[in-house]
Amino acid sequence: MTNVDDADTTHLRRLMVPVLVDVHGTAWATAVFDVTLRHRDHVLVAEAPPHGLSMDVEKTVRATAAGLAQGSGAGPLTVHFLADPRTGEVRFQKKEAGLPAESTLAETLTGLDLASLQHHLAHGGSLSGEPPEPRGHAFQICLSARDPEAGFAPRPGLVEVLRLAAGPGLCAEAAVEEGTAPAEADPLLVRLTAGARNRTEALARLQNGLARTTVVLRGGATDKAFLTEILDRPEISHAGAEAGWVDRLVERGEHLSPRGLRGALVAAALAAYDAELDQAKAGFYGAAQRGRPEVSKEVGRTLELRLRGHLYAFRVHRLDPALYRLDVDGT
């Protein structure tokens, strides 16, 4: 492996390896991530192990990362590489202190608790034996308060509804709570990781998890429809996306489909309805405990949501726990 200048990255894939080092210099390289798919410098989809990287090459990358981390002092470290898909060459790029934000990928594949290990090492603990071998496949995306219709500018707002997906192989890490607002400097809302036995199953699990994750912002916007569209494209399912693919997609205006937008809008309306219904139930039970229960005469709920500059008024009725009727008036 050779060093590479940062400017020579046009056709290369970006890899990173989280490494833990103890006071004796023992280094555990946990897994290899592919973080090529990004818009500008914002990672959109992270994947481990990198598709198309042979098992032997992946092991060599981890071994190289562990060797580079030795002598850097105890603690966490991230080693970056660039892979050339044309030649199969993998080149060292840089190393930096700390673990990457995508570290849950390594935990999903290895079962390690990296936070606990960091605490262990910080108090003089050591690493014994070899690290667990990564097994299966994992993807990660970040749902953010960014507006794809406005150049992905931060659009934070008050979090009125936060519904996280749960299930086998899914890990949803919320960066906000209901009643709070994300910071404009870091508009992250939810980091969603999905792991499974193979790439196809992991991607399907991620798509399903994103569909069942809902964040409604008052006065803000999210990039859920954009992420839904990206994950549904054949370039992702067939692993044909290259560096710069997302940027070119955005430049051509192909990054949002009407289907994805409509789906996100309906999901937001239903989630907002459920949240208001929960509040109404809590108010009813509270009043009942005081001996004065009150039932609203209103049937259904009217909600207003904005999309692409248009205001949509939804009239939502829940017919049974899993069946809704929506009437919509767009202006």
Short mmCIF file of C-alpha atoms in Angstrom, two decimals:
data_model
loop_
_atom_site.label_atom_id
_atom_site.label_comp_id
_atom_site.label_asym_id
_atom_site.label_seq_id
_atom_site.Cartn_x
_atom_site.Cartn_y
_atom_site.Cartn_z
CA MET A 1 0.00 0.00 0.00
CA THR A 2 1.20 3.49 -0.83
CA ASN A 3 0.43 7.01 0.28
CA VAL A 4 -1.85 9.11 -1.91
CA ASP A 5 -2.39 12.82 -2.29
CA ASP A 6 -5.84 13.98 -1.15
CA ALA A 7 -6.44 15.66 -4.52
CA ASP A 8 -6.19 12.36 -6.40
CA THR A 9 -9.62 11.07 -5.34
CA THR A 10 -11.86 11.56 -8.38
CA HIS A 11 -12.54 7.89 -9.17
CA LEU A 12 -11.50 6.34 -5.87
CA ARG A 13 -13.62 4.76 -3.15
CA ARG A 14 -13.20 6.01 0.39
CA LEU A 15 -12.57 3.43 3.11
CA MET A 16 -12.11 3.83 6.83
CA VAL A 17 -11.13 1.44 9.61
CA PRO A 18 -11.87 2.10 13.31
CA VAL A 19 -8.96 0.88 15.45
CA LEU A 20 -8.56 0.52 19.22
CA VAL A 21 -5.07 0.55 20.76
CA ASP A 22 -4.14 -0.35 24.34
CA VAL A 23 -1.21 0.85 26.49
CA HIS A 24 0.91 -2.09 25.33
CA GLY A 25 0.49 -1.20 21.67
CA THR A 26 -1.95 -4.00 20.89
CA ALA A 27 -4.25 -2.80 18.12
CA TRP A 28 -7.68 -4.10 17.13
CA ALA A 29 -8.86 -3.09 13.67
CA THR A 30 -12.58 -3.76 13.90
CA ALA A 31 -14.04 -3.54 10.37
CA VAL A 32 -13.66 -1.80 7.01
CA PHE A 33 -16.29 0.78 6.03
CA ASP A 34 -17.05 2.19 2.59
CA VAL A 35 -18.07 5.85 2.95
CA THR A 36 -17.85 6.83 -0.72
CA LEU A 37 -21.52 7.72 -1.19
CA ARG A 38 -21.78 11.31 -0.07
CA HIS A 39 -23.15 14.64 -1.15
CA ARG A 40 -20.31 17.11 -0.95
CA ASP A 41 -18.62 16.14 2.34
CA HIS A 42 -21.75 14.71 3.98
CA VAL A 43 -21.75 10.88 4.09
CA LEU A 44 -25.14 9.60 2.93
CA VAL A 45 -24.70 5.83 2.93
CA ALA A 46 -22.02 3.87 4.77
CA GLU A 47 -21.53 0.17 4.12
CA ALA A 48 -19.47 -2.62 5.64
CA PRO A 49 -17.76 -4.58 4.34
CA PRO A 50 -17.16 -2.66 1.09
CA HIS A 51 -18.89 -4.40 -1.80
CA GLY A 52 -16.44 -5.80 -4.32
CA LEU A 53 -13.54 -5.93 -1.86
CA SER A 54 -12.37 -9.53 -1.54
CA MET A 55 -12.10 -11.11 1.88
CA ASP A 56 -8.32 -11.34 1.55
CA VAL A 57 -8.00 -7.66 0.63
CA GLU A 58 -10.37 -6.68 3.44
CA LYS A 59 -8.22 -8.59 5.94
CA THR A 60 -5.09 -6.97 4.54
CA VAL A 61 -6.63 -3.52 4.96
CA ARG A 62 -7.51 -4.27 8.58
CA ALA A 63 -4.03 -5.63 9.28
CA THR A 64 -2.44 -2.57 7.68
CA ALA A 65 -4.67 -0.26 9.73
CA ALA A 66 -3.68 -2.07 12.93
CA GLY A 67 -0.01 -1.75 12.05
CA LEU A 68 -0.34 1.96 11.28
CA ALA A 69 -2.16 2.53 14.57
CA GLN A 70 0.56 0.96 16.69
CA GLY A 71 2.78 3.59 18.20
CA SER A 72 0.03 6.20 18.12
CA GLY A 73 -0.71 5.86 21.82
CA ALA A 74 -3.56 4.16 23.63
CA GLY A 75 -7.11 4.94 22.58
CA PRO A 76 -9.32 4.98 19.50
CA LEU A 77 -8.05 5.83 16.04
CA THR A 78 -9.52 5.92 12.53
CA VAL A 79 -7.36 4.99 9.56
CA HIS A 80 -8.46 6.14 6.10
CA PHE A 81 -7.70 4.48 2.78
CA LEU A 82 -8.57 5.05 -0.87
CA ALA A 83 -9.38 2.09 -3.10
CA ASP A 84 -9.00 2.21 -6.87
CA PRO A 85 -11.75 0.05 -8.46
CA ARG A 86 -9.89 0.08 -11.78
CA THR A 87 -6.73 -1.57 -10.49
CA GLY A 88 -7.78 -3.08 -7.17
CA GLU A 89 -5.08 -1.05 -5.42
CA VAL A 90 -5.75 0.21 -1.88
CA ARG A 91 -3.73 3.20 -0.71
CA PHE A 92 -3.22 4.72 2.72
CA GLN A 93 -4.64 8.23 3.01
CA LYS A 94 -4.47 9.42 6.62
CA LYS A 95 -5.14 8.56 10.24
CA GLU A 96 -6.86 10.63 12.89
CA ALA A 97 -7.67 10.33 16.58
CA GLY A 98 -11.08 9.07 17.67
CA LEU A 99 -13.67 6.73 16.22
CA PRO A 100 -15.82 7.67 13.22
CA ALA A 101 -19.49 8.55 13.57
CA GLU A 102 -20.29 5.36 11.65
CA SER A 103 -18.86 3.10 14.39
CA THR A 104 -22.19 1.34 14.96
CA LEU A 105 -21.44 -0.53 11.72
CA ALA A 106 -18.50 -2.23 13.43
CA GLU A 107 -20.58 -3.05 16.49
CA THR A 108 -23.27 -4.58 14.26
CA LEU A 109 -20.78 -6.84 12.48
CA THR A 110 -18.60 -7.83 15.45
CA GLY A 111 -20.81 -7.56 18.54
CA LEU A 112 -18.24 -5.31 20.20
CA ASP A 113 -19.31 -2.49 22.51
CA LEU A 114 -16.89 0.19 21.38
CA ALA A 115 -17.94 2.74 24.01
CA SER A 116 -17.23 0.25 26.80
CA LEU A 117 -13.92 -0.70 25.22
CA GLN A 118 -12.90 2.96 24.99
CA HIS A 119 -13.69 3.39 28.69
CA HIS A 120 -11.72 0.22 29.45
CA LEU A 121 -8.67 1.46 27.54
CA ALA A 122 -8.89 4.96 29.03
CA HIS A 123 -8.45 3.41 32.47
CA GLY A 124 -5.37 1.42 31.50
CA GLY A 125 -7.12 -1.73 30.34
CA SER A 126 -5.61 -4.01 27.74
CA LEU A 127 -6.79 -5.92 24.69
CA SER A 128 -6.23 -9.66 24.76
CA GLY A 129 -6.29 -12.06 21.86
CA GLU A 130 -7.64 -11.17 18.45
CA PRO A 131 -10.70 -8.99 17.73
CA PRO A 132 -13.89 -10.76 16.63
CA GLU A 133 -14.12 -11.33 12.89
CA PRO A 134 -16.81 -9.20 11.20
CA ARG A 135 -19.78 -11.30 10.10
CA GLY A 136 -22.62 -10.44 7.75
CA HIS A 137 -23.27 -7.09 6.10
CA ALA A 138 -24.43 -3.70 7.37
CA PHE A 139 -25.59 -0.33 6.05
CA GLN A 140 -26.01 3.01 7.77
CA ILE A 141 -27.75 6.25 6.82
CA CYS A 142 -28.33 9.54 8.63
CA LEU A 143 -31.71 11.26 8.59
CA SER A 144 -31.09 14.99 8.90
CA ALA A 145 -32.92 18.30 9.04
CA ARG A 146 -31.70 19.29 5.58
CA ASP A 147 -33.82 20.53 2.70
CA PRO A 148 -33.00 18.76 -0.59
CA GLU A 149 -35.08 21.39 -2.40
CA ALA A 150 -32.85 24.19 -1.10
CA GLY A 151 -29.41 22.82 -1.81
CA PHE A 152 -29.51 20.65 1.32
CA ALA A 153 -29.33 23.71 3.53
CA PRO A 154 -30.01 23.01 7.23
CA ARG A 155 -33.71 23.46 8.04
CA PRO A 156 -34.05 22.68 11.74
CA GLY A 157 -37.41 23.01 13.43
CA LEU A 158 -39.18 21.88 16.57
CA VAL A 159 -39.45 18.09 16.70
CA GLU A 160 -43.15 17.43 17.09
CA VAL A 161 -43.11 13.71 16.27
CA LEU A 162 -40.26 11.22 16.62
CA ARG A 163 -40.98 7.58 15.81
CA LEU A 164 -38.00 5.21 15.61
CA ALA A 165 -38.03 1.90 13.80
CA ALA A 166 -37.18 -1.19 15.83
CA GLY A 167 -36.67 -4.82 15.01
CA PRO A 168 -34.07 -7.54 14.42
CA GLY A 169 -30.84 -6.15 13.02
CA LEU A 170 -31.95 -2.52 13.35
CA CYS A 171 -30.34 0.15 15.49
CA ALA A 172 -31.91 3.63 15.48
CA GLU A 173 -29.92 6.26 17.38
CA ALA A 174 -31.84 9.48 17.89
CA ALA A 175 -29.87 12.72 18.11
CA VAL A 176 -32.95 14.70 19.19
CA GLU A 177 -36.04 14.33 21.36
CA GLU A 178 -39.61 15.46 20.90
CA GLY A 179 -39.95 19.06 21.97
CA THR A 180 -36.38 19.94 21.02
CA ALA A 181 -34.78 21.25 17.83
CA PRO A 182 -31.56 20.10 16.15
CA ALA A 183 -28.70 22.56 15.93
CA GLU A 184 -28.27 24.24 12.56
CA ALA A 185 -24.55 23.46 12.63
CA ASP A 186 -25.29 19.73 13.05
CA PRO A 187 -28.85 18.95 11.91
CA LEU A 188 -28.60 15.19 12.51
CA LEU A 189 -31.92 13.67 13.58
CA VAL A 190 -31.52 9.88 13.49
CA ARG A 191 -28.65 7.54 12.64
CA LEU A 192 -30.09 4.26 11.35
CA THR A 193 -28.00 1.08 11.03
CA ALA A 194 -29.20 -2.23 9.60
CA GLY A 195 -27.34 -5.52 9.66
CA ALA A 196 -28.15 -8.93 8.19
CA ARG A 197 -26.54 -12.09 6.85
CA ASN A 198 -25.87 -10.63 3.41
CA ARG A 199 -25.94 -7.36 1.48
CA THR A 200 -29.39 -7.84 -0.07
CA GLU A 201 -31.05 -8.55 3.27
CA ALA A 202 -29.23 -5.69 5.00
CA LEU A 203 -30.32 -3.19 2.34
CA ALA A 204 -33.94 -4.38 2.50
CA ARG A 205 -33.86 -4.07 6.28
CA LEU A 206 -32.48 -0.54 6.02
CA GLN A 207 -35.17 0.49 3.53
CA ASN A 208 -37.88 -0.92 5.76
CA GLY A 209 -36.39 0.75 8.82
CA LEU A 210 -36.26 4.13 7.10
CA ALA A 211 -39.88 3.78 5.99
CA ARG A 212 -40.91 3.16 9.61
CA THR A 213 -38.85 6.06 10.99
CA THR A 214 -40.79 9.31 11.17
CA VAL A 215 -39.70 12.77 12.22
CA VAL A 216 -42.06 15.72 11.89
CA LEU A 217 -40.51 19.17 12.28
CA ARG A 218 -42.52 22.32 12.83
CA GLY A 219 -41.01 24.97 10.58
CA GLY A 220 -38.30 22.64 9.30
CA ALA A 221 -37.61 19.96 6.71
CA THR A 222 -35.96 16.53 6.53
CA ASP A 223 -34.18 14.60 3.80
CA LYS A 224 -36.19 11.39 4.28
CA ALA A 225 -37.77 11.43 0.80
CA PHE A 226 -34.33 11.97 -0.73
CA LEU A 227 -32.79 9.07 1.22
CA THR A 228 -35.73 6.84 0.31
CA GLU A 229 -35.19 7.61 -3.37
CA ILE A 230 -31.42 7.02 -3.15
CA LEU A 231 -31.78 3.63 -1.46
CA ASP A 232 -34.35 2.52 -4.03
CA ARG A 233 -32.14 3.16 -7.04
CA PRO A 234 -30.44 0.27 -8.89
CA GLU A 235 -27.04 1.91 -8.45
CA ILE A 236 -27.33 1.07 -4.75
CA SER A 237 -28.90 -2.38 -4.99
CA HIS A 238 -26.41 -3.44 -7.69
CA ALA A 239 -23.49 -1.66 -6.02
CA GLY A 240 -22.78 0.34 -9.16
CA ALA A 241 -22.60 3.80 -7.58
CA GLU A 242 -19.24 5.51 -7.84
CA ALA A 243 -17.69 8.54 -6.18
CA GLY A 244 -19.49 11.68 -7.32
CA TRP A 245 -22.63 9.77 -8.36
CA VAL A 246 -24.89 11.53 -5.84
CA ASP A 247 -23.54 14.96 -6.75
CA ARG A 248 -24.25 14.31 -10.43
CA LEU A 249 -27.73 13.06 -9.57
CA VAL A 250 -28.47 16.27 -7.68
CA GLU A 251 -27.08 18.43 -10.48
CA ARG A 252 -29.50 16.78 -12.93
CA GLY A 253 -32.40 17.22 -10.52
CA GLU A 254 -33.01 13.48 -10.33
CA HIS A 255 -32.53 13.12 -6.59
CA LEU A 256 -36.22 13.34 -5.65
CA SER A 257 -39.10 11.43 -7.19
CA PRO A 258 -42.78 12.41 -6.82
CA ARG A 259 -43.46 8.94 -5.40
CA GLY A 260 -40.93 9.38 -2.62
CA LEU A 261 -42.19 12.86 -1.81
CA ARG A 262 -45.81 11.74 -1.62
CA GLY A 263 -44.92 8.78 0.55
CA ALA A 264 -42.96 10.94 2.99
CA LEU A 265 -45.80 13.48 3.13
CA VAL A 266 -48.45 10.85 3.90
CA ALA A 267 -46.23 9.18 6.51
CA ALA A 268 -45.68 12.54 8.21
CA ALA A 269 -49.43 13.24 8.24
CA LEU A 270 -50.21 9.88 9.85
CA ALA A 271 -47.44 10.27 12.42
CA ALA A 272 -48.62 13.77 13.33
CA TYR A 273 -52.18 12.47 13.67
CA ASP A 274 -51.07 9.65 15.98
CA ALA A 275 -49.08 12.11 18.10
CA GLU A 276 -52.08 14.44 18.47
CA LEU A 277 -54.30 11.47 19.30
CA ASP A 278 -51.88 10.37 22.02
CA GLN A 279 -52.00 13.87 23.50
CA ALA A 280 -55.81 13.85 23.41
CA LYS A 281 -55.92 10.48 25.17
CA ALA A 282 -53.54 11.70 27.86
CA GLY A 283 -55.72 14.77 28.38
CA PHE A 284 -58.86 12.64 28.63
CA TYR A 285 -57.35 10.25 31.18
CA GLY A 286 -56.01 13.16 33.22
CA ALA A 287 -59.42 14.81 33.28
CA ALA A 288 -61.07 11.48 34.17
CA GLN A 289 -58.82 11.11 37.20
CA ARG A 290 -60.03 14.51 38.36
CA GLY A 291 -63.62 13.33 37.95
CA ARG A 292 -64.39 15.54 34.95
CA PRO A 293 -63.68 13.57 31.75
CA GLU A 294 -64.07 15.57 28.58
CA VAL A 295 -64.48 14.14 25.09
CA SER A 296 -63.75 16.27 22.04
CA LYS A 297 -66.66 16.65 19.66
CA GLU A 298 -64.25 16.75 16.74
CA VAL A 299 -64.05 13.61 14.61
CA GLY A 300 -60.69 13.18 12.92
CA ARG A 301 -57.89 15.72 12.79
CA THR A 302 -56.95 18.48 10.36
CA LEU A 303 -53.21 18.84 9.79
CA GLU A 304 -51.23 21.25 7.62
CA LEU A 305 -47.92 20.22 6.06
CA ARG A 306 -45.75 22.08 3.57
CA LEU A 307 -43.92 20.47 0.64
CA ARG A 308 -42.04 22.23 -2.17
CA GLY A 309 -43.59 25.54 -1.19
CA HIS A 310 -47.15 24.16 -1.25
CA LEU A 311 -49.34 23.89 1.82
CA TYR A 312 -51.39 20.69 2.10
CA ALA A 313 -54.31 20.36 4.50
CA PHE A 314 -54.90 16.75 5.54
CA ARG A 315 -58.10 15.53 7.15
CA VAL A 316 -57.16 12.28 8.87
CA HIS A 317 -59.57 9.69 10.26
CA ARG A 318 -58.44 6.47 11.91
CA LEU A 319 -60.92 3.73 11.06
CA ASP A 320 -59.17 1.03 13.10
CA PRO A 321 -55.68 0.64 14.64
CA ALA A 322 -54.08 -0.07 11.25
CA LEU A 323 -56.44 1.67 8.80
CA TYR A 324 -56.68 5.40 8.05
CA ARG A 325 -58.63 7.60 5.67
CA LEU A 326 -56.99 10.75 4.37
CA ASP A 327 -58.60 13.65 2.57
CA VAL A 328 -56.15 16.21 1.23
CA ASP A 329 -56.49 19.73 -0.10
CA GLY A 330 -53.30 21.16 -1.64
CA THR A 331 -52.86 24.87 -2.26
#
